CSV table of C-alpha atoms and ligand atoms in Angstrom, one decimal:
chain,number,residue,atom,x,y,z
Y,15,UNK,CA,-12.2,31.3,39.7
Y,16,UNK,CA,-8.4,30.9,40.0
Y,17,UNK,CA,-8.1,30.8,43.8
Y,18,UNK,CA,-5.1,28.5,44.4
Y,19,UNK,CA,-2.3,30.5,42.5
Y,20,UNK,CA,-2.7,33.5,40.1
Y,21,UNK,CA,-2.5,32.0,36.4
Y,22,UNK,CA,-2.5,35.1,34.7
Y,23,UNK,CA,0.6,36.2,33.7
Y,24,UNK,CA,2.3,39.7,34.5
Y,25,UNK,CA,1.7,42.1,31.2
Y,26,UNK,CA,4.7,41.5,28.8
Y,27,UNK,CA,5.3,37.8,30.1
Y,28,UNK,CA,6.2,35.4,27.3
Y,29,UNK,CA,6.5,32.0,27.4
Y,30,UNK,CA,10.7,30.9,27.5
Y,31,UNK,CA,11.7,29.3,24.3
Y,32,UNK,CA,8.1,28.0,23.5
Y,33,UNK,CA,8.4,26.0,20.6
Y,34,UNK,CA,10.5,23.5,23.0
Y,35,UNK,CA,8.8,24.3,26.2
Y,36,UNK,CA,5.0,24.7,25.7
Y,37,UNK,CA,1.7,24.1,24.1
Y,38,UNK,CA,-0.1,27.4,23.3
Y,39,UNK,CA,-3.4,28.0,22.6
Y,40,UNK,CA,-5.5,31.1,21.5
Y,41,UNK,CA,-9.0,32.1,22.5
Y,42,UNK,CA,-11.7,34.8,22.6
Y,43,UNK,CA,-14.4,34.8,25.8
Y,44,UNK,CA,-17.5,37.0,26.2
Y,45,UNK,CA,-18.3,37.6,29.9
Y,46,UNK,CA,-22.1,36.3,31.0
Y,47,UNK,CA,-23.7,39.7,31.6
Y,48,UNK,CA,-25.6,37.7,34.6
Y,49,UNK,CA,-22.1,36.8,35.9
Y,50,UNK,CA,-21.0,40.5,35.3
Y,51,UNK,CA,-24.2,42.0,37.5
Y,52,UNK,CA,-23.5,39.4,40.3
Y,53,UNK,CA,-20.0,40.4,40.8
Y,54,UNK,CA,-20.9,44.0,40.4
Y,55,UNK,CA,-23.1,43.7,43.5
Y,56,UNK,CA,-20.6,41.5,45.5
Y,57,UNK,CA,-18.1,44.3,44.4
Y,58,UNK,CA,-17.3,47.0,47.4
Y,59,UNK,CA,-14.6,48.9,45.9
Y,60,UNK,CA,-16.1,51.8,43.6
Y,61,UNK,CA,-14.1,51.3,40.5
Y,62,UNK,CA,-14.9,52.4,36.9
Y,63,UNK,CA,-17.2,50.3,34.7
Y,64,UNK,CA,-13.9,49.6,32.4
Y,65,UNK,CA,-11.6,48.8,34.9
Y,66,UNK,CA,-14.2,46.2,36.9
Y,67,UNK,CA,-15.0,44.7,33.3
Y,68,UNK,CA,-11.2,44.4,32.6
Y,69,UNK,CA,-10.6,42.6,35.9
Y,70,UNK,CA,-13.4,40.2,35.4
Y,71,UNK,CA,-11.7,39.4,32.0
Y,72,UNK,CA,-8.5,38.7,33.8
Y,73,UNK,CA,-10.3,36.2,35.9
Y,74,UNK,CA,-12.2,34.5,33.4
Y,75,UNK,CA,-8.5,34.3,31.6
Y,76,UNK,CA,-7.0,33.3,34.7
Y,77,UNK,CA,-10.0,30.6,35.0
Y,78,UNK,CA,-9.5,29.1,31.9
Y,79,UNK,CA,-6.2,28.7,32.1
Y,80,UNK,CA,-6.5,27.2,35.5
Y,81,UNK,CA,-9.5,24.8,34.8
Y,82,UNK,CA,-7.4,23.7,31.7
Y,83,UNK,CA,-4.2,23.0,33.7
Y,84,UNK,CA,-3.8,22.3,37.6
Y,85,UNK,CA,-6.7,24.5,39.1
Y,86,UNK,CA,-10.3,24.3,40.2
Y,87,UNK,CA,-13.0,26.5,41.4
Y,88,UNK,CA,-12.2,26.6,45.3
Y,89,UNK,CA,-8.9,26.5,47.3
Y,90,UNK,CA,-8.2,22.7,48.3
Y,91,UNK,CA,-5.8,21.0,51.0
Y,92,UNK,CA,-2.2,22.1,50.1
Y,93,UNK,CA,-0.3,20.5,53.2
Y,94,UNK,CA,1.8,16.8,52.7
Y,95,UNK,CA,1.2,14.7,49.6
Y,96,UNK,CA,-1.4,17.5,48.3
Y,97,UNK,CA,0.7,17.8,44.7
Y,98,UNK,CA,0.3,21.6,45.3
Y,99,UNK,CA,3.9,22.2,44.6
Y,100,UNK,CA,4.0,20.8,41.1
Y,101,UNK,CA,0.7,22.0,40.6
Y,102,UNK,CA,1.5,25.4,41.0
Y,103,UNK,CA,5.1,24.8,39.1
Y,104,UNK,CA,3.7,23.2,36.3
Y,105,UNK,CA,0.5,25.4,35.8
Y,106,UNK,CA,-0.6,27.1,32.7
Y,107,UNK,CA,-0.5,30.9,32.2
Y,108,UNK,CA,-2.8,33.1,30.4
Y,109,UNK,CA,-1.1,36.1,28.7
Y,110,UNK,CA,-1.1,38.4,25.9
Y,111,UNK,CA,-4.3,39.8,27.2
Y,112,UNK,CA,-6.2,41.6,24.5
Y,113,UNK,CA,-8.6,43.6,26.5
Y,114,UNK,CA,-10.2,45.3,24.0
Y,115,UNK,CA,-10.9,42.2,22.0
Y,116,UNK,CA,-11.5,39.8,25.3
Y,117,UNK,CA,-8.8,37.4,23.9
Y,118,UNK,CA,-5.9,35.7,25.1
Y,119,UNK,CA,-3.3,32.9,24.9
Y,120,UNK,CA,-2.6,30.4,27.5
Y,121,UNK,CA,1.0,28.7,27.7
Y,122,UNK,CA,0.5,25.1,28.8
Y,123,UNK,CA,4.1,23.7,30.0
Y,124,UNK,CA,4.5,20.5,28.1
Y,125,UNK,CA,4.9,18.5,31.3
Y,126,UNK,CA,1.1,18.5,31.8
Y,127,UNK,CA,0.5,16.5,28.8
Y,128,UNK,CA,1.6,13.0,27.4
Y,129,UNK,CA,2.9,14.5,23.9
Y,130,UNK,CA,1.8,11.7,21.8
Y,131,UNK,CA,-1.9,11.6,23.0
Y,132,UNK,CA,-4.2,14.0,21.1
Y,133,UNK,CA,-7.2,12.6,23.0
Y,134,UNK,CA,-5.5,13.6,26.5
Y,135,UNK,CA,-4.4,16.9,25.1
Y,136,UNK,CA,-7.8,17.7,24.3
Y,137,UNK,CA,-9.3,16.3,27.3
Y,138,UNK,CA,-7.0,19.2,28.9
Y,139,UNK,CA,-6.7,22.4,26.9
Y,140,UNK,CA,-10.5,22.1,25.7
Y,141,UNK,CA,-11.9,19.6,28.6
Y,142,UNK,CA,-14.1,21.8,30.4
Y,143,UNK,CA,-13.8,25.3,29.6
Y,144,UNK,CA,-16.8,25.6,27.5
Y,145,UNK,CA,-18.7,24.9,31.0
Y,146,UNK,CA,-17.6,28.1,33.0
Y,147,UNK,CA,-20.6,29.9,34.3
Y,148,UNK,CA,-18.9,33.4,34.0
Y,149,UNK,CA,-18.6,33.2,30.2
Y,150,UNK,CA,-21.6,33.4,27.7
Y,151,UNK,CA,-19.3,32.4,24.6
Y,152,UNK,CA,-15.8,31.4,23.7
Y,153,UNK,CA,-13.9,30.4,20.3
Y,154,UNK,CA,-10.6,28.4,20.6
Y,155,UNK,CA,-8.8,29.7,17.1
Y,156,UNK,CA,-5.8,27.9,17.1
Y,157,UNK,CA,-3.1,25.7,18.7
Y,158,UNK,CA,0.6,25.5,18.6
Y,159,UNK,CA,2.5,22.6,19.4
Y,160,UNK,CA,6.3,22.1,20.6
Y,161,UNK,CA,8.9,20.0,18.7
Y,162,UNK,CA,8.8,16.9,21.1
Y,163,UNK,CA,4.8,16.7,20.1
Y,164,UNK,CA,5.2,16.9,16.5
Y,165,UNK,CA,8.3,14.2,16.8
Y,166,UNK,CA,5.8,12.3,18.7
Y,167,UNK,CA,3.7,11.3,15.8
Y,168,UNK,CA,4.6,9.5,12.4
Y,169,UNK,CA,2.9,12.1,10.5
Y,170,UNK,CA,1.3,11.5,7.1
Y,171,UNK,CA,2.3,8.4,5.4
Y,172,UNK,CA,2.7,9.8,2.1
Y,173,UNK,CA,1.5,13.6,1.9
Y,174,UNK,CA,1.6,15.5,-1.4
Y,175,UNK,CA,4.8,13.9,-2.8
Y,176,UNK,CA,3.8,10.5,-1.9
Y,177,UNK,CA,0.7,10.7,-3.6
Y,178,UNK,CA,1.9,12.2,-6.2
Y,179,UNK,CA,4.5,9.2,-6.9
Y,180,UNK,CA,1.5,7.0,-6.2
Y,181,UNK,CA,-0.6,8.3,-9.0
Y,182,UNK,CA,2.2,9.6,-11.3
Y,183,UNK,CA,1.5,12.9,-11.3
Y,184,UNK,CA,4.2,15.1,-10.9
Y,185,UNK,CA,2.3,18.4,-10.9
Y,186,UNK,CA,-1.2,19.9,-11.2
Y,187,UNK,CA,-4.3,19.6,-9.0
Y,188,UNK,CA,-6.4,16.2,-8.6
Y,189,UNK,CA,-9.7,16.1,-9.6
Y,190,UNK,CA,-12.9,14.0,-8.1
Y,191,UNK,CA,-16.4,13.5,-7.9
Y,192,UNK,CA,-18.5,12.4,-5.3
Y,193,UNK,CA,-21.7,10.8,-6.9
Y,194,UNK,CA,-24.7,12.7,-6.5
Y,195,UNK,CA,-27.5,11.4,-5.6
Y,196,UNK,CA,-25.6,10.8,-2.6
Y,197,UNK,CA,-27.0,7.7,-1.9
Y,198,UNK,CA,-29.2,5.6,-4.5
Y,199,UNK,CA,-26.8,4.0,-7.1
Y,200,UNK,CA,-26.2,0.2,-6.5
Y,201,UNK,CA,-22.5,-1.1,-6.0
Y,202,UNK,CA,-22.8,-1.7,-10.0
Y,203,UNK,CA,-24.2,1.4,-10.7
Y,204,UNK,CA,-21.4,3.2,-9.0
Y,205,UNK,CA,-18.9,1.3,-10.6
Y,206,UNK,CA,-20.5,2.1,-14.0
Y,207,UNK,CA,-20.2,5.9,-13.0
Y,208,UNK,CA,-16.4,5.1,-12.2
Y,209,UNK,CA,-16.0,4.2,-15.8
Y,210,UNK,CA,-17.7,7.1,-17.3
Y,211,UNK,CA,-15.7,9.6,-14.9
Y,212,UNK,CA,-12.1,7.7,-15.6
Y,213,UNK,CA,-12.5,7.0,-19.6
Y,214,UNK,CA,-14.5,10.1,-20.7
Y,215,UNK,CA,-13.2,12.8,-22.4
Y,216,UNK,CA,-9.4,12.7,-22.7
Y,217,UNK,CA,-9.0,10.0,-20.0
Y,218,UNK,CA,-7.7,12.1,-17.6
Y,219,UNK,CA,-10.1,12.3,-14.9
Y,220,UNK,CA,-8.4,11.4,-11.6
Y,221,UNK,CA,-10.7,10.1,-8.9
Y,222,UNK,CA,-14.0,9.2,-7.4
Y,223,UNK,CA,-15.3,9.6,-3.9
Y,224,UNK,CA,-17.7,8.1,-1.8
Y,225,UNK,CA,-20.3,10.7,0.1
Y,226,UNK,CA,-20.1,10.6,3.6
Y,227,UNK,CA,-23.3,8.6,4.2
Y,228,UNK,CA,-22.3,5.9,1.6
Y,229,UNK,CA,-21.1,2.9,4.2
Y,230,UNK,CA,-22.4,-0.4,3.5
Y,231,UNK,CA,-26.1,-0.6,2.6
Y,232,UNK,CA,-28.1,-3.4,1.3
Y,233,UNK,CA,-28.3,-2.1,-2.4
Y,234,UNK,CA,-24.6,-0.9,-2.0
Y,235,UNK,CA,-22.4,-3.5,-0.3
Y,236,UNK,CA,-19.0,-2.0,0.7
Y,237,UNK,CA,-17.0,-5.0,-0.2
Y,238,UNK,CA,-18.7,-5.1,-3.7
Y,239,UNK,CA,-18.7,-1.5,-4.3
Y,240,UNK,CA,-15.0,-1.5,-3.3
Y,241,UNK,CA,-14.1,-4.6,-5.6
Y,242,UNK,CA,-16.1,-3.5,-8.7
Y,243,UNK,CA,-14.9,0.4,-8.8
Y,244,UNK,CA,-11.3,-0.4,-8.0
Y,245,UNK,CA,-11.7,-3.0,-11.0
Y,246,UNK,CA,-12.9,-0.2,-13.0
Y,247,UNK,CA,-10.4,1.7,-12.0
Y,248,UNK,CA,-7.6,-0.6,-13.2
Y,249,UNK,CA,-9.2,-1.0,-16.8
Y,250,UNK,CA,-9.4,2.8,-17.1
Y,251,UNK,CA,-5.5,3.1,-16.1
Y,252,UNK,CA,-4.8,0.5,-19.0
Y,253,UNK,CA,-7.0,2.0,-21.5
Y,254,UNK,CA,-6.0,5.8,-20.8
Y,255,UNK,CA,-2.4,5.5,-19.4
Y,256,UNK,CA,-3.6,7.5,-16.5
Y,257,UNK,CA,-3.7,6.2,-12.7
Y,258,UNK,CA,-7.0,6.2,-11.1
Y,259,UNK,CA,-7.9,7.0,-7.4
Y,260,UNK,CA,-11.1,5.8,-5.4
Y,261,UNK,CA,-11.8,7.5,-2.2
Y,262,UNK,CA,-13.6,4.4,-0.6
Y,263,UNK,CA,-15.3,5.5,2.4
Y,264,UNK,CA,-14.4,2.8,5.6
Y,265,UNK,CA,-16.2,5.1,8.2
Y,266,UNK,CA,-17.5,2.8,10.8
Y,267,UNK,CA,-17.9,3.0,14.7
Y,268,UNK,CA,-15.9,-0.6,15.0
Y,269,UNK,CA,-12.4,0.0,13.8
Y,270,UNK,CA,-11.9,-3.4,13.6
Y,271,UNK,CA,-14.4,-3.2,10.8
Y,272,UNK,CA,-12.7,-0.2,9.3
Y,273,UNK,CA,-9.3,-2.2,9.2
Y,274,UNK,CA,-11.2,-5.0,7.5
Y,275,UNK,CA,-12.4,-2.5,4.8
Y,276,UNK,CA,-8.8,-0.8,4.6
Y,277,UNK,CA,-7.5,-4.5,3.8
Y,278,UNK,CA,-10.2,-5.1,1.2
Y,279,UNK,CA,-9.2,-1.7,-0.5
Y,280,UNK,CA,-5.5,-2.8,-0.4
Y,281,UNK,CA,-6.3,-6.2,-1.5
Y,282,UNK,CA,-8.1,-4.9,-4.5
Y,283,UNK,CA,-5.4,-2.5,-5.7
Y,284,UNK,CA,-6.7,1.0,-4.1
Y,285,UNK,CA,-4.3,3.4,-2.6
Y,286,UNK,CA,-6.6,5.5,-0.5
Y,287,UNK,CA,-9.0,4.8,2.1
Y,288,UNK,CA,-11.7,7.5,3.2
Y,289,UNK,CA,-12.6,7.9,6.7
Y,290,UNK,CA,-14.9,10.6,8.5
Y,291,UNK,CA,-12.7,11.8,11.1
Y,292,UNK,CA,-14.9,13.8,13.1
Y,293,UNK,CA,-17.1,11.4,13.6
Y,294,UNK,CA,-14.8,8.3,14.2
Y,295,UNK,CA,-12.7,10.5,16.4
Y,296,UNK,CA,-9.2,11.3,17.1
Y,297,UNK,CA,-8.3,7.7,18.5
Y,298,UNK,CA,-9.5,6.1,15.3
Y,299,UNK,CA,-7.1,8.2,13.1
Y,300,UNK,CA,-4.7,8.0,15.1
Y,301,UNK,CA,-5.0,3.9,15.2
Y,302,UNK,CA,-5.9,3.8,11.6
Y,303,UNK,CA,-2.6,6.0,10.5
Y,304,UNK,CA,-0.6,3.3,12.9
Y,305,UNK,CA,-2.3,0.2,11.9
Y,306,UNK,CA,-3.6,0.5,8.3
Y,307,UNK,CA,-2.1,-1.8,5.2
Y,308,UNK,CA,0.1,1.0,3.6
Y,309,UNK,CA,-3.1,3.5,2.5
Y,310,UNK,CA,-3.2,7.0,2.2
Y,311,UNK,CA,-5.9,8.4,4.1
Y,312,UNK,CA,-8.3,10.6,2.9
Y,313,UNK,CA,-10.1,13.0,5.7
Y,314,UNK,CA,-13.7,13.8,5.2
Y,315,UNK,CA,-14.7,16.2,8.1
Y,316,UNK,CA,-18.8,15.3,8.3
Y,317,UNK,CA,-20.2,16.9,11.6
Y,318,UNK,CA,-17.3,19.8,11.9
Y,319,UNK,CA,-19.8,22.4,11.1
Y,320,UNK,CA,-21.2,21.9,14.5
Y,321,UNK,CA,-17.7,22.4,15.9
Y,322,UNK,CA,-16.5,24.8,13.4
Y,323,UNK,CA,-19.3,27.1,12.6
Y,324,UNK,CA,-19.8,30.7,14.3
Y,325,UNK,CA,-21.9,33.1,12.5
Y,326,UNK,CA,-21.2,35.7,15.4
Y,327,UNK,CA,-19.4,39.2,14.6
Y,328,UNK,CA,-16.7,37.9,16.8
Y,329,UNK,CA,-15.6,35.1,14.4
Y,330,UNK,CA,-12.4,36.7,13.8
Y,331,UNK,CA,-11.6,38.3,17.0
Y,332,UNK,CA,-13.3,42.0,16.2
Y,333,UNK,CA,-17.1,42.1,17.8
Y,334,UNK,CA,-19.0,39.8,20.0
Y,335,UNK,CA,-19.2,36.1,20.0
Y,336,UNK,CA,-22.4,34.3,20.7
Y,337,UNK,CA,-21.5,30.8,20.6
Y,338,UNK,CA,-18.7,28.3,21.9
Y,339,UNK,CA,-16.7,26.9,18.9
Y,340,UNK,CA,-13.4,25.7,17.7
Y,341,UNK,CA,-11.8,26.6,14.4
Y,342,UNK,CA,-11.4,24.4,11.5
Y,343,UNK,CA,-7.8,25.7,11.7
Y,344,UNK,CA,-7.5,24.0,14.9
Y,345,UNK,CA,-8.9,20.9,13.7
Y,346,UNK,CA,-6.9,20.7,10.3
Y,347,UNK,CA,-3.9,21.1,12.5
Y,348,UNK,CA,-4.8,18.1,14.4
Y,349,UNK,CA,-5.3,16.0,11.5
Y,350,UNK,CA,-2.2,17.0,9.9
Y,351,UNK,CA,-0.2,15.9,13.0
Y,352,UNK,CA,-2.5,12.6,13.3
Y,353,UNK,CA,-1.0,11.7,9.8
Y,354,UNK,CA,-4.0,12.1,7.2
Y,355,UNK,CA,-3.0,12.6,3.6
Y,356,UNK,CA,-5.8,14.8,2.4
Y,357,UNK,CA,-8.8,16.5,4.2
Y,358,UNK,CA,-11.7,18.6,3.3
Y,359,UNK,CA,-10.5,22.4,4.5
Y,360,UNK,CA,-13.6,24.1,2.3
Y,361,UNK,CA,-13.0,26.5,-0.5
Y,362,UNK,CA,-12.8,30.1,-1.3
Y,363,UNK,CA,-16.5,31.2,-1.2
Y,364,UNK,CA,-18.0,27.6,-1.0
Y,365,UNK,CA,-20.8,26.3,0.7
Y,366,UNK,CA,-19.6,27.2,4.4
Y,367,UNK,CA,-17.0,29.2,2.9
Y,368,UNK,CA,-14.9,28.9,6.1
Y,369,UNK,CA,-15.2,32.4,6.6
Y,370,UNK,CA,-12.3,33.2,4.1
Y,371,UNK,CA,-10.2,30.6,6.5
Y,372,UNK,CA,-10.0,28.1,3.0
Y,373,UNK,CA,-6.8,29.7,1.9
Y,374,UNK,CA,-5.2,30.0,5.4
Y,375,UNK,CA,-6.1,26.4,6.0
Y,376,UNK,CA,-4.4,25.2,2.6
Y,377,UNK,CA,-1.2,26.9,4.3
Y,378,UNK,CA,-2.0,25.1,7.8
Y,379,UNK,CA,-1.8,21.9,5.7
Y,380,UNK,CA,1.2,22.5,3.3
Y,381,UNK,CA,3.3,24.8,4.6
Y,382,UNK,CA,6.5,23.8,6.8
Y,383,UNK,CA,6.9,27.1,8.7
Y,384,UNK,CA,3.5,28.2,8.9
Y,385,UNK,CA,3.2,32.2,9.9
Y,386,UNK,CA,0.2,33.2,11.7
Y,387,UNK,CA,-2.6,34.7,9.3
Y,388,UNK,CA,-2.4,38.8,9.2
Y,389,UNK,CA,-6.1,39.0,10.0
Y,390,UNK,CA,-7.6,35.9,11.3
Y,391,UNK,CA,-6.5,35.1,15.0
Y,392,UNK,CA,-3.6,32.5,14.8
Y,393,UNK,CA,-0.3,31.2,16.1
Y,394,UNK,CA,1.4,29.7,13.4
Y,395,UNK,CA,3.4,26.5,13.6
Y,396,UNK,CA,6.9,24.9,12.8
Y,397,UNK,CA,5.8,21.6,11.1
Y,398,UNK,CA,9.4,20.5,11.6
Y,399,UNK,CA,9.1,16.7,9.6
Y,400,UNK,CA,5.6,16.7,9.1
Y,401,UNK,CA,5.0,16.2,5.2
Y,402,UNK,CA,2.5,18.8,3.4
Y,403,UNK,CA,-0.8,17.2,2.8
Y,404,UNK,CA,-3.5,17.3,0.2
Y,405,UNK,CA,-6.2,20.2,0.6
Y,406,UNK,CA,-9.3,19.0,-0.7
Y,407,UNK,CA,-11.9,22.0,-1.9
Y,408,UNK,CA,-15.3,20.9,-2.0
Y,409,UNK,CA,-18.8,22.2,-1.7
Y,410,UNK,CA,-20.7,23.9,-4.5
Y,411,UNK,CA,-17.8,23.7,-7.2
Y,412,UNK,CA,-18.1,23.4,-10.5
Y,413,UNK,CA,-15.7,24.0,-13.8
Y,414,UNK,CA,-16.4,27.5,-13.8
Y,415,UNK,CA,-14.7,28.0,-10.7
Y,416,UNK,CA,-11.2,26.3,-11.3
Y,417,UNK,CA,-9.4,29.5,-12.2
Y,418,UNK,CA,-10.7,31.3,-9.2
Y,419,UNK,CA,-9.7,28.5,-6.6
Y,420,UNK,CA,-6.8,27.3,-7.9
Y,421,UNK,CA,-5.5,30.7,-8.0
Y,422,UNK,CA,-6.2,30.9,-4.4
Y,423,UNK,CA,-5.4,27.5,-3.3
Y,424,UNK,CA,-2.2,26.5,-5.5
Y,425,UNK,CA,-2.0,22.8,-7.2
Y,426,UNK,CA,-2.0,20.4,-4.2
Y,427,UNK,CA,-5.2,20.7,-4.2
Y,428,UNK,CA,-8.1,17.8,-4.5
Y,429,UNK,CA,-11.0,19.8,-6.5
Y,430,UNK,CA,-14.1,17.7,-5.7
Y,431,UNK,CA,-17.3,18.3,-7.9
Y,432,UNK,CA,-20.2,16.4,-7.2
Y,433,UNK,CA,-23.2,18.3,-8.6
Y,434,UNK,CA,-21.0,20.6,-10.5
Y,435,UNK,CA,-19.9,17.4,-12.9
Y,436,UNK,CA,-23.2,14.9,-12.5
Y,437,UNK,CA,-25.2,18.3,-12.8
Y,438,UNK,CA,-23.6,19.3,-16.2
Y,439,UNK,CA,-26.6,19.8,-19.1
Y,440,UNK,CA,-25.1,17.5,-21.4
Y,441,UNK,CA,-24.3,14.8,-19.0
Y,442,UNK,CA,-21.8,13.0,-17.2
Y,443,UNK,CA,-19.4,12.6,-20.0
Y,444,UNK,CA,-19.9,16.2,-20.9
Y,445,UNK,CA,-19.3,17.3,-17.1
Y,446,UNK,CA,-15.9,15.5,-17.3
Y,447,UNK,CA,-14.9,17.2,-20.7
Y,448,UNK,CA,-15.8,20.4,-18.9
Y,449,UNK,CA,-13.8,19.8,-15.8
Y,450,UNK,CA,-10.9,18.8,-18.3
Y,451,UNK,CA,-11.0,21.9,-20.1
Y,452,UNK,CA,-11.2,24.1,-17.0
Y,453,UNK,CA,-8.2,22.4,-15.9
Y,454,UNK,CA,-6.2,22.5,-18.7
Y,455,UNK,CA,-7.0,26.0,-19.7
Y,456,UNK,CA,-6.0,26.9,-16.4
Y,457,UNK,CA,-2.5,25.2,-16.5
Y,458,UNK,CA,-1.7,26.4,-20.1
Y,459,UNK,CA,-2.7,29.9,-18.5
Y,460,UNK,CA,-5.7,30.7,-20.7
Y,461,UNK,CA,-8.1,32.9,-19.2
Y,462,UNK,CA,-11.6,31.2,-18.5
Y,463,UNK,CA,-13.7,33.7,-20.0
Y,464,UNK,CA,-11.4,34.4,-23.1
Y,465,UNK,CA,-11.7,30.6,-23.6
Y,466,UNK,CA,-15.5,30.3,-23.2
Y,467,UNK,CA,-15.8,33.4,-25.5
Y,468,UNK,CA,-13.9,32.1,-28.4
Y,469,UNK,CA,-15.2,28.4,-27.9
Y,470,UNK,CA,-19.1,28.7,-27.0
Y,471,UNK,CA,-19.9,25.2,-28.3
Y,472,UNK,CA,-17.2,23.6,-25.7
Y,473,UNK,CA,-18.6,21.6,-22.5
Y,474,UNK,CA,-16.8,24.2,-20.4
Y,475,UNK,CA,-18.9,27.1,-21.9
Y,476,UNK,CA,-22.0,24.7,-21.4
Y,477,UNK,CA,-21.3,24.6,-17.9
Y,478,UNK,CA,-20.4,28.5,-17.3
Y,479,UNK,CA,-23.8,29.3,-19.1
Y,480,UNK,CA,-25.6,27.0,-16.7
Y,481,UNK,CA,-23.6,28.2,-12.9
Y,482,UNK,CA,-21.7,31.2,-14.0
Y,483,UNK,CA,-18.5,31.9,-12.2
Y,484,UNK,CA,-17.6,31.3,-8.7
Y,485,UNK,CA,-18.7,28.4,-6.2
Y,486,UNK,CA,-22.8,28.1,-5.6
Y,487,UNK,CA,-23.1,29.4,-2.2
Y,488,UNK,CA,-25.9,26.7,-0.9
Y,489,UNK,CA,-28.1,28.5,1.3
X,505,CAP,C1,-18.2,18.3,1.4
X,505,CAP,C2,-19.0,17.0,0.7
X,505,CAP,C3,-20.5,17.2,-0.2
X,505,CAP,C4,-19.8,17.9,-1.2
X,505,CAP,C5,-20.9,17.6,-2.3
X,505,CAP,C6,-18.5,16.1,0.2
X,505,CAP,O1,-17.7,18.0,2.2
X,505,CAP,O2,-19.6,16.3,2.0
X,505,CAP,O3,-20.8,15.9,-0.4
X,505,CAP,O4,-19.8,19.1,-1.3
X,505,CAP,O5,-20.4,17.9,-3.6
X,505,CAP,O6,-18.5,14.6,0.1
X,505,CAP,O7,-17.3,16.5,-0.5
X,505,CAP,P1,-16.5,19.5,2.5
X,505,CAP,P2,-20.7,19.3,-4.3
X,505,CAP,O8,-17.5,20.7,2.6
X,505,CAP,O9,-16.4,19.3,4.0
X,505,CAP,O10,-15.8,19.6,1.7
X,505,CAP,O11,-21.0,20.3,-3.4
X,505,CAP,O12,-19.8,19.4,-5.3
X,505,CAP,O13,-21.9,18.8,-4.8
X,506,MG,MG1,-20.6,14.7,1.1
């Protein structure tokens, strides 16, 4: 209930010079039918159902803007020292109300926030809005940062180009594997797997990644694993002449321990540290970006599904919403701003498929002047000095997908194949070979089906026979 002031702009109102003066969000709400009934009961005037619902939607939009900026549910003291004047002047405004799809934008004057503080920003713009009685569902699709906020962050230390320089890999995608079973190998066995990945086939396989639940276990100690895998990477670099990387999982709820693990990676010659950015949190990512010993940060996103997934028809604006969610597009923007160098963003038609968002998430991560999507509700973003970062495609990927996934996502992608390598019918080394073949023919512009037909005995042909084309959708 926006009772102190009006938080809904007049039709046609637009924030002045938004890239300088505002943080903008884009949302959709569903009115709670019980609240609608109650409101109707107390509504004296005889108005049409449509006008009544439009008024309620306006009220909901105004309440979201109020609750996430300077308002509250009741009128409050507005005399001396009440702060009411600034509360009015700096209040957020709901605008561009789309009555048909119950969507709207909110413009927040930048003075409402501390511009280098993502945690504080989220406590504001997301804050308590999901607790509003009058809405039964809500999705926050996107956020757009003003220039001053972009400039308040260091951004990615390396980004796409910096990692390419570290790996001496001026072009093409990177390939990596997360060991499966995800837990089970000892540190010693994982190092031996790394050796096989790095030296099989033509020796061009790039990386190995820890799975999200592999931290430091009795049989797979972080420090032993870190040392042994990086030693194998160094050996393999000498043997093959190709630089290797290890996405070594430092995730821990004690930042001091994460820093200790990052130092161990640095001391053992590693270039990347991996951290789960949702389970460690925004403050951890900010701290690690500003204080880690010069490593590239690989952001895994475990637990994101409980924030980003929404199986409602209204997921992209048209149709109803049934739950409360925030899009992966929104999260990807936050983590690029916080300065990770690569992040998992899904993959076209992969496990979660990200509702066809994966291709746009890749743009969110890599374009300088991002335009809104033509279908998915989005706001675009001018990234100013923030470097493009790697998109990690993962989730049921295998060699048969390379042509379709790379043609959609481009080259600045880390293609992560866990089961899609380790499940190769002819074993791990054959899995490496199949992925090398899939990548090589893609960059030689040889259609995969043509190659498979002409090379039926190739490991790629065996993989395609086993998994077909297109990511395996894990139900
Ligand atoms: C994916 C994932 C999964 C892989 C498993 C990862 O995360 O958590 O373990 O998908 O590999 O660690 O990469 P995202 P595969 O979905 O957030 O990318 O599916 O290739 O067997
Ligand atoms: Mg995993």
